[in-house]
């Protein structure tokens, strides 16, 4: 005997709602976990890492500030200015030329010509070098006493200049016969040192100023810094090869 099967649509709807709502909620949680919570967790970790790095930098800077507070600002300024005067941060052809001309002329030595051998100037490879030199050559004419005085004064001048060698050419007798005039060439070196780019980096410790550093600064205080003199009349100095038209 067949019985009619009656489908209760309301019962089915109620049953589906009871199962679908929890399943949909679980799916939303899973989707939210992958697309929202996990990325946010990564961002939070990144922010925490940056905060930790900032805390480390603050600690390093606080330590530097404590060390600097124990030093004299005036003394640091004077010492750094003196050291930069001794070894400039950049090559300066004009300053080297005028300084050398001045000290040579003040000692009664006549300059016949002046020649540079510049090498690298303001290039990336030059900036990587801790200490670089600027060699130059002076052709001169002088008596012995004036030449000796010039050599002694060069060794006490700022910026620092060292004498590489002196080559004598001819010796000429003077009218009095007492002092001979020498002609020759003197090779000198001036120096420069670019300032390090990491000078103020928080992770770099402050250089310690030792007794030798203080002694060096005190010694440099006795050196003479040559300042450009006011030029009343322009004077031509042959740079490079000698002038083929001297008259």
PDB file of C-alpha atoms in Angstrom, residues 4-241:
ATOM      1  CA  UNK A   4       1.920   9.698  -0.020  1.00  0.00           C
ATOM      2  CA  UNK A   5       5.237  11.164   1.162  1.00  0.00           C
ATOM      3  CA  UNK A   6       4.748  14.703   2.316  1.00  0.00           C
ATOM      4  CA  UNK A   7       7.843  16.941   2.136  1.00  0.00           C
ATOM      5  CA  UNK A   8       8.004  19.459   4.916  1.00  0.00           C
ATOM      6  CA  UNK A   9       9.750  22.382   3.281  1.00  0.00           C
ATOM      7  CA  UNK A  10       9.861  24.393   6.462  1.00  0.00           C
ATOM      8  CA  UNK A  11      11.620  21.575   8.291  1.00  0.00           C
ATOM      9  CA  UNK A  12      14.234  21.281   5.537  1.00  0.00           C
ATOM     10  CA  UNK A  13      14.818  25.035   5.565  1.00  0.00           C
ATOM     11  CA  UNK A  14      15.241  25.042   9.314  1.00  0.00           C
ATOM     12  CA  UNK A  15      17.690  22.122   9.144  1.00  0.00           C
ATOM     13  CA  UNK A  16      19.765  23.790   6.427  1.00  0.00           C
ATOM     14  CA  UNK A  17      19.943  27.027   8.376  1.00  0.00           C
ATOM     15  CA  UNK A  18      21.134  25.112  11.430  1.00  0.00           C
ATOM     16  CA  UNK A  19      24.045  23.615   9.453  1.00  0.00           C
ATOM     17  CA  UNK A  20      24.837  26.314   6.916  1.00  0.00           C
ATOM     18  CA  UNK A  21      25.246  29.197   9.351  1.00  0.00           C
ATOM     19  CA  UNK A  22      28.027  27.472  11.398  1.00  0.00           C
ATOM     20  CA  UNK A  23      29.723  26.237   8.205  1.00  0.00           C
ATOM     21  CA  UNK A  24      29.622  29.723   6.675  1.00  0.00           C
ATOM     22  CA  UNK A  25      31.010  31.198   9.873  1.00  0.00           C
ATOM     23  CA  UNK A  26      33.885  28.681   9.863  1.00  0.00           C
ATOM     24  CA  UNK A  27      34.636  29.448   6.204  1.00  0.00           C
ATOM     25  CA  UNK A  28      34.673  33.181   6.911  1.00  0.00           C
ATOM     26  CA  UNK A  29      37.031  32.655   9.844  1.00  0.00           C
ATOM     27  CA  UNK A  30      39.389  30.602   7.671  1.00  0.00           C
ATOM     28  CA  UNK A  31      39.298  33.173   4.876  1.00  0.00           C
ATOM     29  CA  UNK A  32      39.822  36.001   7.373  1.00  0.00           C
ATOM     30  CA  UNK A  33      42.769  34.134   8.873  1.00  0.00           C
ATOM     31  CA  UNK A  34      44.524  33.848   5.522  1.00  0.00           C
ATOM     32  CA  UNK A  35      43.685  37.240   4.083  1.00  0.00           C
ATOM     33  CA  UNK A  36      43.564  39.450   7.165  1.00  0.00           C
ATOM     34  CA  UNK A  37      45.015  38.013  10.355  1.00  0.00           C
ATOM     35  CA  UNK A  38      48.195  36.458   8.889  1.00  0.00           C
ATOM     36  CA  UNK A  39      49.230  39.616   6.938  1.00  0.00           C
ATOM     37  CA  UNK A  40      48.446  41.782   9.950  1.00  0.00           C
ATOM     38  CA  UNK A  41      50.540  39.492  12.142  1.00  0.00           C
ATOM     39  CA  UNK A  42      53.457  39.910   9.715  1.00  0.00           C
ATOM     40  CA  UNK A  43      53.039  43.679   9.759  1.00  0.00           C
ATOM     41  CA  UNK A  44      52.975  43.694  13.551  1.00  0.00           C
ATOM     42  CA  UNK A  45      56.212  41.652  13.648  1.00  0.00           C
ATOM     43  CA  UNK A  46      57.823  44.096  11.196  1.00  0.00           C
ATOM     44  CA  UNK A  47      56.781  47.087  13.311  1.00  0.00           C
ATOM     45  CA  UNK A  48      58.098  45.393  16.466  1.00  0.00           C
ATOM     46  CA  UNK A  49      61.423  44.750  14.692  1.00  0.00           C
ATOM     47  CA  UNK A  50      61.662  48.431  13.668  1.00  0.00           C
ATOM     48  CA  UNK A  51      60.839  49.526  17.214  1.00  0.00           C
ATOM     49  CA  UNK A  52      63.601  47.252  18.518  1.00  0.00           C
ATOM     50  CA  UNK A  53      66.080  48.758  16.028  1.00  0.00           C
ATOM     51  CA  UNK A  54      65.052  52.273  17.044  1.00  0.00           C
ATOM     52  CA  UNK A  55      65.513  51.366  20.717  1.00  0.00           C
ATOM     53  CA  UNK A  56      69.021  50.105  19.908  1.00  0.00           C
ATOM     54  CA  UNK A  57      69.874  53.346  18.051  1.00  0.00           C
ATOM     55  CA  UNK A  58      68.480  55.446  20.899  1.00  0.00           C
ATOM     56  CA  UNK A  59      70.631  53.494  23.358  1.00  0.00           C
ATOM     57  CA  UNK A  60      73.734  53.986  21.180  1.00  0.00           C
ATOM     58  CA  UNK A  61      73.050  57.704  20.748  1.00  0.00           C
ATOM     59  CA  UNK A  62      72.457  58.110  24.487  1.00  0.00           C
ATOM     60  CA  UNK A  63      75.822  56.492  25.165  1.00  0.00           C
ATOM     61  CA  UNK A  64      77.502  58.822  22.650  1.00  0.00           C
ATOM     62  CA  UNK A  65      75.778  61.835  24.191  1.00  0.00           C
ATOM     63  CA  UNK A  66      77.074  60.820  27.621  1.00  0.00           C
ATOM     64  CA  UNK A  67      80.626  60.490  26.251  1.00  0.00           C
ATOM     65  CA  UNK A  68      80.423  63.831  24.429  1.00  0.00           C
ATOM     66  CA  UNK A  69      79.116  65.605  27.525  1.00  0.00           C
ATOM     67  CA  UNK A  70      82.406  64.805  29.266  1.00  0.00           C
ATOM     68  CA  UNK A  71      84.400  66.619  26.544  1.00  0.00           C
ATOM     69  CA  UNK A  72      84.973  70.317  26.016  1.00  0.00           C
ATOM     70  CA  UNK A  73      83.047  71.649  23.019  1.00  0.00           C
ATOM     71  CA  UNK A  74      85.552  74.470  22.549  1.00  0.00           C
ATOM     72  CA  UNK A  75      88.503  72.086  22.657  1.00  0.00           C
ATOM     73  CA  UNK A  76      86.853  69.728  20.145  1.00  0.00           C
ATOM     74  CA  UNK A  77      86.107  72.596  17.757  1.00  0.00           C
ATOM     75  CA  UNK A  78      89.639  74.007  17.952  1.00  0.00           C
ATOM     76  CA  UNK A  79      91.239  70.571  17.540  1.00  0.00           C
ATOM     77  CA  UNK A  80      89.056  69.578  14.567  1.00  0.00           C
ATOM     78  CA  UNK A  81      89.645  72.958  12.886  1.00  0.00           C
ATOM     79  CA  UNK A  82      93.394  72.577  13.350  1.00  0.00           C
ATOM     80  CA  UNK A  83      93.427  69.025  11.977  1.00  0.00           C
ATOM     81  CA  UNK A  84      91.366  70.046   8.941  1.00  0.00           C
ATOM     82  CA  UNK A  85      93.780  72.909   8.361  1.00  0.00           C
ATOM     83  CA  UNK A  86      96.664  70.409   8.446  1.00  0.00           C
ATOM     84  CA  UNK A  87      95.017  67.841   6.151  1.00  0.00           C
ATOM     85  CA  UNK A  88      92.063  69.334   4.204  1.00  0.00           C
ATOM     86  CA  UNK A  89      89.087  67.205   3.183  1.00  0.00           C
ATOM     87  CA  UNK A  90      89.497  68.102  -0.513  1.00  0.00           C
ATOM     88  CA  UNK A  91      92.265  68.928  -2.948  1.00  0.00           C
ATOM     89  CA  UNK A  92      92.699  72.626  -3.558  1.00  0.00           C
ATOM     90  CA  UNK A  93      95.095  73.449  -6.379  1.00  0.00           C
ATOM     91  CA  UNK A  94      94.776  77.196  -5.996  1.00  0.00           C
ATOM     92  CA  UNK A  95      95.412  77.205  -2.242  1.00  0.00           C
ATOM     93  CA  UNK A  96      98.441  74.942  -2.657  1.00  0.00           C
ATOM     94  CA  UNK A  97      99.792  77.152  -5.433  1.00  0.00           C
ATOM     95  CA  UNK A  98      99.345  80.418  -3.520  1.00  0.00           C
ATOM     96  CA  UNK A  99     100.624  79.003  -0.234  1.00  0.00           C
ATOM     97  CA  UNK A 100     103.764  77.584  -1.868  1.00  0.00           C
ATOM     98  CA  UNK A 101     104.381  80.806  -3.807  1.00  0.00           C
ATOM     99  CA  UNK A 102     104.027  82.830  -0.631  1.00  0.00           C
ATOM    100  CA  UNK A 103     106.391  80.806   1.548  1.00  0.00           C
ATOM    101  CA  UNK A 104     108.981  80.516  -1.229  1.00  0.00           C
ATOM    102  CA  UNK A 105     108.885  84.252  -1.970  1.00  0.00           C
ATOM    103  CA  UNK A 106     109.023  85.216   1.719  1.00  0.00           C
ATOM    104  CA  UNK A 107     112.345  83.396   2.002  1.00  0.00           C
ATOM    105  CA  UNK A 108     113.903  85.122  -0.994  1.00  0.00           C
ATOM    106  CA  UNK A 109     113.667  82.144  -3.344  1.00  0.00           C
ATOM    107  CA  UNK A 110     112.744  82.909  -6.953  1.00  0.00           C
ATOM    108  CA  UNK A 111     110.178  80.611  -8.604  1.00  0.00           C
ATOM    109  CA  UNK A 112     110.879  79.848 -12.252  1.00  0.00           C
ATOM    110  CA  UNK A 113     108.013  77.398 -12.833  1.00  0.00           C
ATOM    111  CA  UNK A 114     105.398  75.381 -10.977  1.00  0.00           C
ATOM    112  CA  UNK A 115     104.047  71.975 -12.037  1.00  0.00           C
ATOM    113  CA  UNK A 116     101.275  69.755 -10.626  1.00  0.00           C
ATOM    114  CA  UNK A 117     100.802  66.006 -11.001  1.00  0.00           C
ATOM    115  CA  UNK A 118      97.152  65.950  -9.882  1.00  0.00           C
ATOM    116  CA  UNK A 119      96.059  62.323 -10.346  1.00  0.00           C
ATOM    117  CA  UNK A 120      92.473  61.656  -9.233  1.00  0.00           C
ATOM    118  CA  UNK A 121      90.356  64.617  -8.248  1.00  0.00           C
ATOM    119  CA  UNK A 122      86.856  64.377  -6.749  1.00  0.00           C
ATOM    120  CA  UNK A 123      86.203  60.877  -8.103  1.00  0.00           C
ATOM    121  CA  UNK A 124      84.494  58.020  -6.283  1.00  0.00           C
ATOM    122  CA  UNK A 125      87.735  56.016  -6.237  1.00  0.00           C
ATOM    123  CA  UNK A 126      89.626  58.980  -4.780  1.00  0.00           C
ATOM    124  CA  UNK A 127      87.021  59.474  -2.061  1.00  0.00           C
ATOM    125  CA  UNK A 128      87.516  55.881  -0.869  1.00  0.00           C
ATOM    126  CA  UNK A 129      91.177  56.541  -0.092  1.00  0.00           C
ATOM    127  CA  UNK A 130      91.903  57.384   3.549  1.00  0.00           C
ATOM    128  CA  UNK A 131      94.854  59.687   2.754  1.00  0.00           C
ATOM    129  CA  UNK A 132      95.762  60.966  -0.683  1.00  0.00           C
ATOM    130  CA  UNK A 133      98.604  63.180  -1.847  1.00  0.00           C
ATOM    131  CA  UNK A 134      98.961  66.010  -4.342  1.00  0.00           C
ATOM    132  CA  UNK A 135     102.528  66.039  -5.705  1.00  0.00           C
ATOM    133  CA  UNK A 136     103.932  69.188  -7.250  1.00  0.00           C
ATOM    134  CA  UNK A 137     107.276  70.511  -8.413  1.00  0.00           C
ATOM    135  CA  UNK A 138     108.856  73.945  -8.126  1.00  0.00           C
ATOM    136  CA  UNK A 139     111.764  75.086 -10.275  1.00  0.00           C
ATOM    137  CA  UNK A 140     113.711  77.628  -8.243  1.00  0.00           C
ATOM    138  CA  UNK A 141     116.719  79.892  -8.122  1.00  0.00           C
ATOM    139  CA  UNK A 142     118.227  80.866  -4.759  1.00  0.00           C
ATOM    140  CA  UNK A 143     121.319  81.176  -2.630  1.00  0.00           C
ATOM    141  CA  UNK A 144     122.028  78.529   0.009  1.00  0.00           C
ATOM    142  CA  UNK A 145     120.860  80.467   3.086  1.00  0.00           C
ATOM    143  CA  UNK A 146     117.527  81.416   1.557  1.00  0.00           C
ATOM    144  CA  UNK A 147     116.971  77.865   0.337  1.00  0.00           C
ATOM    145  CA  UNK A 148     117.755  76.476   3.787  1.00  0.00           C
ATOM    146  CA  UNK A 149     115.339  78.918   5.411  1.00  0.00           C
ATOM    147  CA  UNK A 150     112.617  77.960   2.933  1.00  0.00           C
ATOM    148  CA  UNK A 151     113.041  74.235   3.645  1.00  0.00           C
ATOM    149  CA  UNK A 152     112.855  74.822   7.402  1.00  0.00           C
ATOM    150  CA  UNK A 153     109.685  76.905   7.070  1.00  0.00           C
ATOM    151  CA  UNK A 154     107.976  74.437   4.735  1.00  0.00           C
ATOM    152  CA  UNK A 155     108.274  71.793   7.442  1.00  0.00           C
ATOM    153  CA  UNK A 156     106.314  74.034   9.841  1.00  0.00           C
ATOM    154  CA  UNK A 157     103.428  75.103   7.626  1.00  0.00           C
ATOM    155  CA  UNK A 158      99.727  74.281   7.375  1.00  0.00           C
ATOM    156  CA  UNK A 159      98.350  72.605   5.327  1.00  0.00           C
ATOM    157  CA  UNK A 160     101.082  70.008   5.777  1.00  0.00           C
ATOM    158  CA  UNK A 161     103.635  69.772   2.985  1.00  0.00           C
ATOM    159  CA  UNK A 162     106.548  67.359   2.873  1.00  0.00           C
ATOM    160  CA  UNK A 163     109.685  67.587   0.741  1.00  0.00           C
ATOM    161  CA  UNK A 164     110.199  64.537  -1.441  1.00  0.00           C
ATOM    162  CA  UNK A 165     113.555  65.539  -2.935  1.00  0.00           C
ATOM    163  CA  UNK A 166     115.670  68.481  -4.084  1.00  0.00           C
ATOM    164  CA  UNK A 167     117.655  68.352  -7.316  1.00  0.00           C
ATOM    165  CA  UNK A 168     120.268  70.982  -8.079  1.00  0.00           C
ATOM    166  CA  UNK A 169     120.983  72.088 -11.604  1.00  0.00           C
ATOM    167  CA  UNK A 170     123.573  74.828 -12.002  1.00  0.00           C
ATOM    168  CA  UNK A 171     125.574  76.908  -9.515  1.00  0.00           C
ATOM    169  CA  UNK A 172     126.325  80.524 -10.407  1.00  0.00           C
ATOM    170  CA  UNK A 173     128.761  82.818  -8.647  1.00  0.00           C
ATOM    171  CA  UNK A 174     127.436  86.132  -7.328  1.00  0.00           C
ATOM    172  CA  UNK A 175     129.045  89.531  -7.776  1.00  0.00           C
ATOM    173  CA  UNK A 176     130.336  89.537  -4.195  1.00  0.00           C
ATOM    174  CA  UNK A 177     131.642  86.006  -4.518  1.00  0.00           C
ATOM    175  CA  UNK A 178     130.426  85.139  -1.023  1.00  0.00           C
ATOM    176  CA  UNK A 179     127.155  83.349  -1.756  1.00  0.00           C
ATOM    177  CA  UNK A 180     126.528  81.166  -4.784  1.00  0.00           C
ATOM    178  CA  UNK A 181     123.135  81.023  -6.494  1.00  0.00           C
ATOM    179  CA  UNK A 182     121.630  77.568  -6.946  1.00  0.00           C
ATOM    180  CA  UNK A 183     119.049  76.600  -9.515  1.00  0.00           C
ATOM    181  CA  UNK A 184     117.156  73.360  -9.387  1.00  0.00           C
ATOM    182  CA  UNK A 185     113.869  71.622  -8.688  1.00  0.00           C
ATOM    183  CA  UNK A 186     112.156  70.726  -5.437  1.00  0.00           C
ATOM    184  CA  UNK A 187     109.466  68.020  -5.332  1.00  0.00           C
ATOM    185  CA  UNK A 188     106.839  68.407  -2.632  1.00  0.00           C
ATOM    186  CA  UNK A 189     103.703  66.616  -1.435  1.00  0.00           C
ATOM    187  CA  UNK A 190     100.551  68.158  -0.006  1.00  0.00           C
ATOM    188  CA  UNK A 191      97.841  65.951   1.463  1.00  0.00           C
ATOM    189  CA  UNK A 192      94.086  65.664   1.747  1.00  0.00           C
ATOM    190  CA  UNK A 193      91.750  63.151   3.360  1.00  0.00           C
ATOM    191  CA  UNK A 194      87.988  62.961   2.641  1.00  0.00           C
ATOM    192  CA  UNK A 195      85.817  62.857   5.747  1.00  0.00           C
ATOM    193  CA  UNK A 196      84.275  59.400   6.352  1.00  0.00           C
ATOM    194  CA  UNK A 197      80.611  59.138   5.361  1.00  0.00           C
ATOM    195  CA  UNK A 198      79.873  57.034   8.463  1.00  0.00           C
ATOM    196  CA  UNK A 199      81.209  59.712  10.814  1.00  0.00           C
ATOM    197  CA  UNK A 200      77.838  60.255  12.529  1.00  0.00           C
ATOM    198  CA  UNK A 201      76.377  56.748  12.174  1.00  0.00           C
ATOM    199  CA  UNK A 202      74.749  55.660  15.485  1.00  0.00           C
ATOM    200  CA  UNK A 203      76.283  52.176  15.326  1.00  0.00           C
ATOM    201  CA  UNK A 204      79.813  53.547  14.948  1.00  0.00           C
ATOM    202  CA  UNK A 205      81.550  54.093  18.303  1.00  0.00           C
ATOM    203  CA  UNK A 206      83.190  57.435  19.015  1.00  0.00           C
ATOM    204  CA  UNK A 207      86.947  57.413  18.368  1.00  0.00           C
ATOM    205  CA  UNK A 208      88.923  57.570  21.566  1.00  0.00           C
ATOM    206  CA  UNK A 209      91.186  60.595  21.953  1.00  0.00           C
ATOM    207  CA  UNK A 210      94.467  59.332  23.367  1.00  0.00           C
ATOM    208  CA  UNK A 211      97.575  61.044  24.682  1.00  0.00           C
ATOM    209  CA  UNK A 212      99.313  60.766  21.297  1.00  0.00           C
ATOM    210  CA  UNK A 213      96.387  62.551  19.643  1.00  0.00           C
ATOM    211  CA  UNK A 214      96.577  65.394  22.165  1.00  0.00           C
ATOM    212  CA  UNK A 215     100.357  65.638  21.712  1.00  0.00           C
ATOM    213  CA  UNK A 216      99.892  65.860  17.934  1.00  0.00           C
ATOM    214  CA  UNK A 217      97.343  68.666  18.281  1.00  0.00           C
ATOM    215  CA  UNK A 218      99.657  70.560  20.626  1.00  0.00           C
ATOM    216  CA  UNK A 219     102.522  70.167  18.159  1.00  0.00           C
ATOM    217  CA  UNK A 220     100.400  71.449  15.262  1.00  0.00           C
ATOM    218  CA  UNK A 221      99.594  74.587  17.252  1.00  0.00           C
ATOM    219  CA  UNK A 222     103.190  75.702  16.724  1.00  0.00           C
ATOM    220  CA  UNK A 223     102.818  75.422  12.936  1.00  0.00           C
ATOM    221  CA  UNK A 224     102.028  78.467  10.811  1.00  0.00           C
ATOM    222  CA  UNK A 225      98.865  78.559   8.735  1.00  0.00           C
ATOM    223  CA  UNK A 226      99.369  80.565   5.591  1.00  0.00           C
ATOM    224  CA  UNK A 227      96.515  82.879   4.699  1.00  0.00           C
ATOM    225  CA  UNK A 228      96.182  84.329   1.177  1.00  0.00           C
ATOM    226  CA  UNK A 229      97.712  87.793   0.953  1.00  0.00           C
ATOM    227  CA  UNK A 230      96.065  90.705  -0.809  1.00  0.00           C
ATOM    228  CA  UNK A 231      97.509  90.856  -4.304  1.00  0.00           C
ATOM    229  CA  UNK A 232      98.294  94.393  -5.424  1.00  0.00           C
ATOM    230  CA  UNK A 233      99.493  93.397  -8.858  1.00  0.00           C
ATOM    231  CA  UNK A 234      99.024  90.176 -10.758  1.00  0.00           C
ATOM    232  CA  UNK A 235     102.171  88.145 -11.248  1.00  0.00           C
ATOM    233  CA  UNK A 236     102.441  85.371 -13.827  1.00  0.00           C
ATOM    234  CA  UNK A 237     103.840  82.034 -12.675  1.00  0.00           C
ATOM    235  CA  UNK A 238     104.547  79.459 -15.351  1.00  0.00           C
ATOM    236  CA  UNK A 239     102.659  76.252 -14.573  1.00  0.00           C
ATOM    237  CA  UNK A 240     103.812  73.093 -16.340  1.00  0.00           C
ATOM    238  CA  UNK A 241     106.388  73.576 -19.052  1.00  0.00           C
TER     239      UNK A 241
END
